[in-house]
């Protein structure tokens, strides 16, 4: 073997990219067609099954069926087998345009009432897609030309779930079959690998194993309860941001959890956001009839506006930056809840800045800088910025075109000035203003929205906010809404999965565990743990009296960043035998030095 050959390192396997459906017109056609093939297979095997809707989703597709039978795992295998037969028959996928009357006649002939309801909402032309001459459905497309263009080895049926017709809990309970389809078998294999990894990282599973949070049926779904360890984690994040905010001139405030409904009528939340709010609490039927009562707050901004408006402000006071870790409540449907990432009560790291128009750009850039500081210290590197603008054709927004154009222009100008990688998301704006959203891609290439910054000309107008300008006239401030975390619950759920439960030292609920070789050395271990706690290190001594090997395994399982073994040698020399998750064995370190190094690492958001 030549020297050049011996020094040649083996090539790393090429990373397989898994595009989302919205990124690939080819995948969109494949998944749309595969969903039709699946529906055809289901109706062939289960003739009583009626089809409803079957769209593509970002990683695959689903179809909802109304059927007296409950689909089982064995049924999914049979359906997949039937799908392979259909694919191999090379059935042409044919698009046909028909009149509304013709579509209605055909639907009535096959006795599919859900299709009739869908037809009512469709705009002409009405399009039908056929698989050969045996099966069809109302559909806008797109589709491939023939079933043979699908690769059976790149298709899988995943799960069965319950779903209500049109998402309405008062309507029929349907069965939803989820599936996925890719261009190549290799993509499907990678997709399955990531799904398995996601299960290992699942924050609900790890949260339970690490004892961070829980849910109780008596409390209610979507309402997490934080254990002592979880509260330590939550408070560490709060303290981290609060300290940085104070350095940057933010003023802490605290506001109630409920308010009169009139507050949210003025803000527009009641008119535009009512479906997502918990029902009104009225004293009697008469009060309810005239909509007089209280509601749980869905947002903190109207409360902060009241603080601003409590006194007449001068231009010299601006910018005013009010910050609150405020818990808000959203009446999410039970089927949409998901661990910590979709809950009914959550704490936002909310802040509202009241600025002059001249201060807007500098303050906006400062908020972006704070958000980037947060991401850096959370070790979140893979993110991009989305300019979330309104959809001009939608009626869900409040405010004038001029206000929207000014706000969107301010965001675009700021982002371009910073040279940030960004893209536009039309229709993603809040109802009262455009946003800059930070979209984070995790270790499994899943995307999450974290921090957000919003420019708002509308709420200052609705609440008639003013300040006294330098020339003595009254002028309208501009509001900036911002939340670098988004919500603590969602952020913690994402961090658990990103870190796989292995938190960096500064964030870990328990930062150090003292492991006595036997009970003789427990007092020394407890004494050192107490010294650590006195300087702010979250330390514990293991009192279980297990063998040392078991103590180490338990600490590893609990993902403790720093483990310190204590035996005769350590007691005699007043030292610790340190092992860390980030650097492995560090050997014997004097107690004073170990505490100093840990304190410095925690203060700098670094590992030991």
XYZ file of C-alpha atoms in Angstrom:
608
model
C 0.000 0.000 0.000
C 1.385 3.417 -0.914
C 1.802 6.145 1.695
C -0.855 8.238 0.009
C -3.317 5.336 0.234
C -2.511 4.607 3.872
C -3.114 8.235 4.847
C -6.412 8.437 2.990
C -9.317 8.699 5.406
C -12.540 6.947 4.469
C -15.163 9.241 3.036
C -18.040 10.174 5.306
C -21.379 8.916 4.034
C -23.238 11.677 2.248
C -25.918 13.232 4.437
C -29.381 12.458 3.090
C -31.525 15.572 2.839
C -35.219 15.080 3.559
C -37.088 17.983 1.966
C -40.463 18.999 3.274
C -43.407 18.667 0.928
C -43.726 22.439 0.603
C -40.123 22.578 -0.666
C -40.522 19.979 -3.413
C -43.082 19.964 -6.216
C -42.065 16.371 -6.987
C -42.759 15.208 -3.426
C -46.042 17.111 -3.441
C -47.178 15.103 -6.496
C -45.868 11.805 -5.087
C -47.584 12.257 -1.715
C -50.842 13.519 -3.148
C -51.020 10.545 -5.511
C -49.985 8.070 -2.802
C -52.805 9.314 -0.574
C -55.267 8.565 -3.384
C -53.758 5.110 -3.892
C -54.169 4.477 -0.157
C -57.812 5.624 -0.200
C -58.522 3.379 -3.181
C -56.915 0.436 -1.366
C -58.947 1.132 1.796
C -62.253 1.250 -0.085
C -61.364 -1.937 -1.954
C -60.682 -3.796 1.327
C -63.355 -1.999 3.387
C -66.274 -1.242 1.044
C -68.260 0.546 3.791
C -65.491 3.112 4.323
C -66.314 6.625 3.127
C -63.482 9.005 2.237
C -63.375 12.590 3.438
C -60.158 14.589 2.956
C -56.626 13.402 2.150
C -54.035 16.187 1.932
C -50.257 16.110 1.893
C -48.480 17.217 5.056
C -44.833 18.217 5.466
C -43.506 14.666 5.976
C -46.138 12.649 4.153
C -49.913 12.562 3.875
C -53.080 11.353 5.567
C -56.641 10.428 4.696
C -59.677 10.545 6.960
C -62.248 7.756 6.703
C -65.694 7.236 8.161
C -65.920 3.504 8.685
C -67.671 1.190 11.162
C -64.476 -0.874 11.480
C -61.536 0.224 13.618
C -58.313 -0.035 11.639
C -55.651 -2.250 13.236
C -51.928 -2.746 12.639
C -52.813 -5.839 10.621
C -55.173 -3.697 8.517
C -52.385 -1.244 7.755
C -50.232 -4.092 6.459
C -53.102 -5.346 4.285
C -53.739 -1.818 2.961
C -50.047 -1.378 2.139
C -50.050 -4.724 0.281
C -53.085 -3.624 -1.732
C -51.408 -0.298 -2.502
C -48.398 -2.133 -3.977
C -50.769 -4.067 -6.272
C -52.405 -0.814 -7.426
C -49.041 0.826 -8.063
C -47.797 -2.119 -10.127
C -50.912 -1.998 -12.328
C -49.573 1.259 -13.823
C -52.933 3.049 -13.564
C -52.999 6.428 -15.312
C -53.806 9.440 -13.129
C -56.346 11.429 -15.119
C -57.508 14.985 -14.421
C -61.050 15.902 -15.397
C -62.919 19.193 -15.148
C -66.665 18.935 -14.504
C -69.526 21.274 -13.704
C -70.799 21.549 -10.136
C -74.012 19.830 -11.168
C -72.150 16.944 -12.802
C -69.942 16.501 -9.740
C -73.006 16.458 -7.496
C -74.711 13.831 -9.686
C -71.657 11.563 -9.601
C -71.221 11.923 -5.833
C -74.869 11.100 -5.181
C -74.522 8.030 -7.393
C -71.747 6.584 -5.199
C -73.452 7.742 -1.968
C -70.538 9.725 -0.499
C -72.115 12.499 1.670
C -68.787 13.952 2.808
C -67.879 14.680 -0.798
C -71.136 16.625 -1.173
C -70.206 18.813 1.772
C -66.713 19.359 0.375
C -68.194 20.243 -3.021
C -70.186 23.129 -1.487
C -66.948 24.899 -0.529
C -65.138 24.424 -3.853
C -64.768 27.167 -6.440
C -65.093 26.341 -10.125
C -63.614 24.770 -12.093
C -64.353 21.545 -10.191
C -61.573 19.048 -10.823
C -61.666 15.283 -10.354
C -58.647 12.997 -10.406
C -59.129 9.383 -11.513
C -56.946 6.344 -10.843
C -57.603 4.427 -14.043
C -61.323 3.848 -14.460
C -61.961 2.431 -10.967
C -61.591 5.232 -8.421
C -61.792 9.026 -8.251
C -61.963 11.906 -5.816
C -62.492 15.633 -5.831
C -59.019 17.148 -5.820
C -57.107 20.231 -6.938
C -53.876 18.241 -7.458
C -51.054 18.171 -8.318
C -50.438 14.499 -9.188
C -47.992 12.352 -11.109
C -48.987 10.788 -14.438
C -49.166 7.122 -13.458
C -49.120 4.978 -10.318
C -46.045 3.192 -11.649
C -44.039 6.368 -11.049
C -44.410 5.660 -7.321
C -41.726 3.531 -5.660
C -43.407 0.999 -3.295
C -40.144 0.660 -1.347
C -40.224 4.410 -0.607
C -43.748 4.313 0.897
C -44.914 3.404 4.381
C -48.125 3.574 6.385
C -47.404 4.810 9.893
C -50.253 5.201 12.352
C -54.006 5.397 12.842
C -55.479 8.253 14.870
C -58.898 9.639 15.662
C -60.027 12.865 14.017
C -63.256 14.841 14.006
C -64.862 15.817 10.740
C -63.674 19.356 9.987
C -61.912 19.420 13.366
C -65.258 19.947 15.108
C -65.708 17.873 18.290
C -69.493 17.942 17.801
C -69.223 16.200 14.417
C -68.493 12.623 13.336
C -65.458 10.794 14.738
C -63.298 9.644 11.826
C -60.218 7.457 11.507
C -57.107 9.053 10.111
C -54.378 6.961 8.505
C -50.998 8.688 8.348
C -48.457 7.665 5.735
C -45.236 8.862 4.197
C -43.800 8.672 0.689
C -40.416 9.594 -0.743
C -38.574 9.582 -4.029
C -36.106 6.874 -2.962
C -35.955 3.966 -0.473
C -32.843 5.584 1.018
C -34.880 8.665 1.968
C -37.493 6.471 3.641
C -34.771 4.638 5.605
C -33.312 7.973 6.795
C -36.800 9.227 7.688
C -37.406 6.126 9.822
C -34.004 6.526 11.487
C -34.855 10.080 12.447
C -38.235 8.998 13.758
C -36.552 6.430 16.015
C -34.082 9.072 17.198
C -36.982 11.455 17.824
C -38.637 8.830 20.031
C -35.441 8.563 22.098
C -35.328 12.359 22.407
C -39.073 12.804 22.985
C -39.400 15.480 25.633
C -42.423 13.813 27.236
C -40.421 10.598 27.731
C -37.229 12.339 28.882
C -39.164 14.834 30.985
C -40.666 11.953 32.930
C -37.360 10.058 33.231
C -35.549 13.184 34.449
C -38.421 14.187 36.731
C -38.947 17.664 35.220
C -42.703 18.011 34.732
C -45.978 16.102 34.810
C -49.607 16.287 33.755
C -52.618 15.394 35.876
C -56.069 14.375 34.648
C -57.549 16.149 37.654
C -55.792 19.383 36.694
C -56.622 19.016 33.008
C -54.908 18.414 29.647
C -52.473 20.985 28.343
C -51.667 22.332 31.831
C -48.147 21.215 32.821
C -47.128 20.938 36.469
C -43.471 21.641 37.183
C -41.598 19.464 39.676
C -38.755 20.911 41.815
C -36.157 19.939 39.186
C -38.264 21.306 36.341
C -38.851 24.516 38.267
C -35.073 24.858 38.765
C -34.647 24.543 34.997
C -37.441 27.021 34.297
C -36.089 29.511 36.840
C -32.558 29.217 35.426
C -33.861 30.321 32.048
C -35.860 33.156 33.606
C -32.896 34.363 35.687
C -30.608 34.216 32.653
C -32.874 36.461 30.581
C -33.918 38.754 33.448
C -30.293 39.546 34.299
C -29.481 40.358 30.682
C -32.646 42.446 30.278
C -31.809 44.553 33.334
C -28.389 45.275 31.820
C -30.155 46.440 28.647
C -32.585 48.818 30.349
C -35.731 46.705 30.614
C -38.138 47.384 33.484
C -39.838 44.381 35.152
C -43.634 44.454 35.568
C -46.280 42.021 36.811
C -49.895 41.880 35.596
C -53.085 39.908 36.442
C -54.111 36.625 34.823
C -57.650 37.839 34.054
C -59.190 41.097 32.899
C -62.459 42.658 31.834
C -63.526 41.690 28.386
C -63.560 45.369 27.391
C -59.746 45.409 27.508
C -59.620 42.776 24.782
C -62.389 44.428 22.791
C -60.262 47.558 22.635
C -57.174 45.575 21.607
C -59.156 43.589 19.025
C -58.382 40.196 20.571
C -62.033 39.519 21.371
C -63.095 40.208 17.797
C -60.181 38.502 16.042
C -58.932 35.906 18.550
C -62.112 34.841 20.382
C -62.008 31.227 19.213
C -58.614 30.765 20.865
C -59.632 32.347 24.174
C -61.250 30.618 27.137
C -64.973 31.389 27.545
C -66.066 34.554 29.285
C -66.780 34.465 33.020
C -69.982 36.489 33.587
C -71.809 37.100 36.884
C -75.220 36.219 35.439
C -77.084 35.573 32.190
C -77.841 39.260 31.712
C -74.133 40.142 31.923
C -73.298 37.300 29.542
C -75.891 38.545 27.039
C -74.227 41.967 26.824
C -70.723 40.476 27.003
C -69.824 41.941 30.390
C -67.412 39.782 32.335
C -63.856 38.592 32.676
C -61.615 36.372 30.552
C -58.288 34.630 31.091
C -55.669 36.644 29.255
C -54.401 35.261 25.927
C -51.800 38.043 25.623
C -49.862 40.372 27.929
C -49.671 43.389 25.623
C -52.946 45.141 26.606
C -51.830 45.107 30.266
C -48.454 46.671 29.460
C -50.280 49.322 27.456
C -52.232 50.225 30.602
C -48.941 50.752 32.467
C -47.693 53.027 29.707
C -50.969 54.942 29.633
C -51.126 55.384 33.400
C -49.329 58.726 33.056
C -48.525 61.177 30.292
C -45.098 60.331 28.865
C -42.431 62.683 27.561
C -40.189 61.960 24.606
C -37.315 62.067 27.132
C -38.667 58.875 28.785
C -38.755 56.906 25.556
C -37.895 54.200 24.801
C -39.778 52.516 27.646
C -39.094 48.761 27.783
C -41.537 46.785 29.964
C -40.785 43.084 30.532
C -42.767 40.298 32.187
C -42.693 36.534 32.426
C -46.458 36.485 32.067
C -48.572 33.332 31.996
C -51.233 33.384 29.270
C -54.012 30.976 28.366
C -55.175 29.630 25.010
C -58.209 27.391 24.552
C -56.447 24.842 22.345
C -58.498 21.885 21.167
C -57.626 18.685 22.996
C -56.530 16.961 19.779
C -53.972 19.711 19.106
C -52.203 19.479 22.468
C -48.692 18.001 22.493
C -46.570 17.780 25.633
C -44.913 21.129 26.333
C -44.868 22.328 22.737
C -48.651 22.903 22.545
C -50.300 23.711 25.884
C -53.222 25.703 27.274
C -51.313 27.694 29.882
C -47.778 28.923 29.214
C -45.331 31.591 30.309
C -44.079 34.074 27.731
C -40.875 36.057 28.128
C -42.906 39.018 27.008
C -41.721 42.570 26.572
C -43.247 45.638 24.990
C -41.182 48.605 23.936
C -42.766 52.020 23.432
C -40.567 54.053 21.094
C -40.612 57.172 18.973
C -40.654 56.584 15.200
C -37.049 57.834 15.102
C -35.977 55.222 17.685
C -37.717 52.302 15.958
C -34.834 50.952 13.850
C -32.200 51.141 16.596
C -34.500 49.503 19.148
C -35.539 46.793 16.694
C -31.887 45.984 15.980
C -31.174 45.929 19.710
C -33.974 43.410 20.256
C -32.595 41.207 17.474
C -29.169 41.431 19.114
C -30.664 40.257 22.436
C -32.346 37.336 20.668
C -29.048 36.305 19.055
C -27.348 36.535 22.482
C -29.979 34.156 23.891
C -29.571 31.660 21.049
C -25.774 31.714 21.367
C -25.835 30.846 25.068
C -28.481 28.165 24.537
C -26.160 26.685 21.878
C -28.840 27.034 19.201
C -26.945 27.721 15.990
C -29.055 26.503 13.087
C -31.771 29.108 12.535
C -33.047 31.555 9.947
C -35.298 34.597 10.035
C -38.828 34.663 8.628
C -40.414 37.983 7.767
C -44.007 37.187 8.725
C -46.176 39.582 6.747
C -49.917 39.851 6.241
C -51.864 38.320 3.384
C -53.476 41.311 1.615
C -56.423 39.118 0.575
C -57.293 38.108 4.153
C -59.682 39.953 6.477
C -58.150 38.672 9.727
C -55.982 41.770 10.260
C -56.704 45.110 11.901
C -55.328 48.524 11.014
C -54.772 50.630 7.919
C -52.768 49.667 4.854
C -50.442 52.579 5.612
C -49.676 51.252 9.124
C -48.963 47.777 7.770
C -46.719 49.063 5.002
C -44.716 51.181 7.477
C -44.302 48.263 9.894
C -43.344 45.733 7.209
C -40.920 48.228 5.684
C -39.251 48.796 9.072
C -38.712 45.061 9.596
C -37.370 44.498 6.092
C -34.998 47.455 6.366
C -33.644 46.293 9.740
C -33.044 42.720 8.566
C -31.309 43.869 5.395
C -29.128 46.249 7.415
C -27.987 43.332 9.608
C -27.377 41.116 6.573
C -29.466 38.319 8.096
C -30.439 35.221 6.105
C -34.198 35.622 5.769
C -37.294 34.716 3.795
C -40.844 36.059 3.676
C -43.862 34.235 5.087
C -47.009 35.799 3.640
C -50.022 35.293 5.918
C -47.875 34.530 9.001
C -48.291 37.964 10.643
C -50.118 38.531 13.935
C -53.520 40.139 13.401
C -52.219 43.496 14.676
C -48.773 43.637 13.047
C -45.960 41.957 11.063
C -43.251 39.900 12.793
C -39.685 38.765 12.493
C -39.760 35.117 13.572
C -36.694 33.009 14.260
C -37.116 29.505 12.814
C -34.784 27.019 14.468
C -33.791 23.689 12.883
C -32.978 21.031 15.475
C -30.640 18.027 15.392
C -33.243 16.037 13.424
C -33.820 18.881 10.914
C -37.252 19.632 12.360
C -38.193 23.290 12.339
C -39.534 25.213 15.339
C -40.492 28.835 15.742
C -38.722 30.306 18.764
C -38.061 34.026 19.231
C -40.269 36.684 17.689
C -40.103 40.470 17.232
C -43.150 42.463 16.091
C -43.601 46.054 14.965
C -47.024 47.472 15.812
C -48.585 50.768 14.770
C -52.133 49.504 15.377
C -52.467 48.964 19.147
C -51.058 52.432 19.973
C -53.817 53.774 17.703
C -56.577 51.627 19.228
C -55.584 52.596 22.786
C -54.908 56.241 21.839
C -51.349 56.203 23.193
C -49.403 59.449 23.201
C -46.202 61.115 24.298
C -45.226 64.780 24.460
C -42.740 65.500 21.681
C -39.834 67.926 21.922
C -41.922 70.676 20.277
C -44.703 70.209 22.840
C -47.136 68.431 20.510
C -48.745 65.063 21.253
C -47.475 62.203 19.107
C -48.157 58.482 18.771
C -45.476 55.997 19.896
C -44.703 52.790 18.020
C -44.805 49.456 19.880
C -42.347 46.603 19.554
C -43.526 43.242 20.896
C -40.720 40.743 21.560
C -40.154 37.339 23.107
C -36.696 35.749 22.532
C -37.833 32.453 24.116
C -41.361 32.525 22.716
C -42.694 30.569 25.668
C -40.789 28.823 28.434
C -42.814 25.624 28.076
C -42.273 25.297 24.334
C -38.608 26.282 24.624
C -37.934 23.709 27.353
C -39.654 20.994 25.311
C -37.459 21.859 22.318
C -34.286 22.075 24.431
C -34.937 18.677 26.031
C -35.094 17.128 22.555
C -32.190 19.150 21.123
C -29.907 18.244 24.043
C -31.466 14.754 24.394
C -31.904 15.701 28.068
C -28.173 16.397 28.438
C -28.328 20.052 29.509
C -25.265 22.296 29.546
C -23.810 22.859 33.013
C -25.343 26.295 33.635
C -28.833 25.064 32.787
C -28.889 21.570 34.355
C -31.374 21.229 37.262
C -28.720 19.343 39.254
C -25.253 20.564 38.304
C -23.096 18.385 40.549
C -23.557 15.063 42.333
C -21.254 14.015 45.182
C -20.779 10.219 45.183
C -19.421 8.746 48.465
C -17.612 5.424 48.061
C -19.491 4.234 51.163
C -21.516 5.689 54.041
C -18.349 6.541 55.980
C -17.639 9.356 53.521
C -21.228 10.667 53.236
C -20.739 13.481 55.818
C -17.811 14.897 53.810
C -19.844 14.632 50.582
C -22.770 16.464 52.222
C -20.424 19.133 53.580
C -18.972 19.802 50.106
C -22.452 19.821 48.519
C -23.503 22.443 51.075
C -20.438 24.596 50.253
C -21.369 24.388 46.574
C -24.969 25.402 47.260
C -23.773 28.394 49.270
C -22.156 29.846 46.119
C -25.133 29.029 43.886
C -24.119 25.628 42.486
C -27.046 23.189 42.394
C -25.346 20.233 44.122
C -26.536 17.079 45.884
C -24.861 14.281 47.818
C -26.090 10.788 46.915
C -27.500 9.267 50.128
C -28.660 5.966 48.615
C -25.742 3.918 50.063
C -25.413 1.939 46.804
C -22.136 0.574 45.460
C -19.994 3.185 43.701
C -20.572 1.631 40.265
C -24.338 1.953 40.755
C -23.975 5.555 41.969
C -22.046 6.478 38.817
C -24.558 4.701 36.544
C -27.468 6.492 38.240
C -25.749 9.869 37.873
C -25.038 9.118 34.200
C -28.650 8.100 33.640
C -29.813 11.333 35.282
C -27.393 13.192 32.947
C -25.646 15.043 35.788
C -22.943 17.297 34.245
C -20.395 16.959 37.080
C -19.854 13.840 39.222
C -17.436 13.950 42.154
C -16.314 10.692 43.802
C -15.432 10.934 47.500
C -13.302 8.288 49.237
C -10.537 8.103 51.853
C -7.944 9.767 49.612
C -10.281 12.672 48.781
C -11.234 13.252 52.425
C -7.591 13.202 53.479
C -6.498 15.682 50.778
C -9.739 17.757 50.846
C -10.206 17.110 47.145
C -12.682 15.579 44.705
C -12.214 12.978 41.974
C -14.057 14.754 39.159
C -15.738 13.216 36.138
C -17.772 15.388 33.736
C -20.103 14.492 30.897
C -18.437 17.027 28.595
C -14.747 16.156 29.203
C -14.685 12.766 30.959
C -12.223 12.022 33.795
C -10.458 15.120 35.155
C -8.747 13.416 38.096
C -8.262 14.773 41.595
C -8.999 18.495 42.107
C -8.903 20.382 45.451
C -12.412 21.257 46.693
C -11.788 25.012 46.654
C -10.431 24.879 43.092
C -13.275 22.646 41.877
C -15.892 25.022 43.305
C -14.117 28.033 41.781
C -13.900 26.425 38.331
C -17.547 25.350 38.405
C -18.665 28.831 39.480
C -16.676 30.449 36.663
C -17.983 27.979 34.056
C -21.602 28.508 35.142
C -21.167 32.293 35.151
C -19.796 32.178 31.590
C -22.455 29.703 30.354
C -19.702 27.154 29.681
C -19.099 23.532 30.613
C -16.582 22.471 33.275
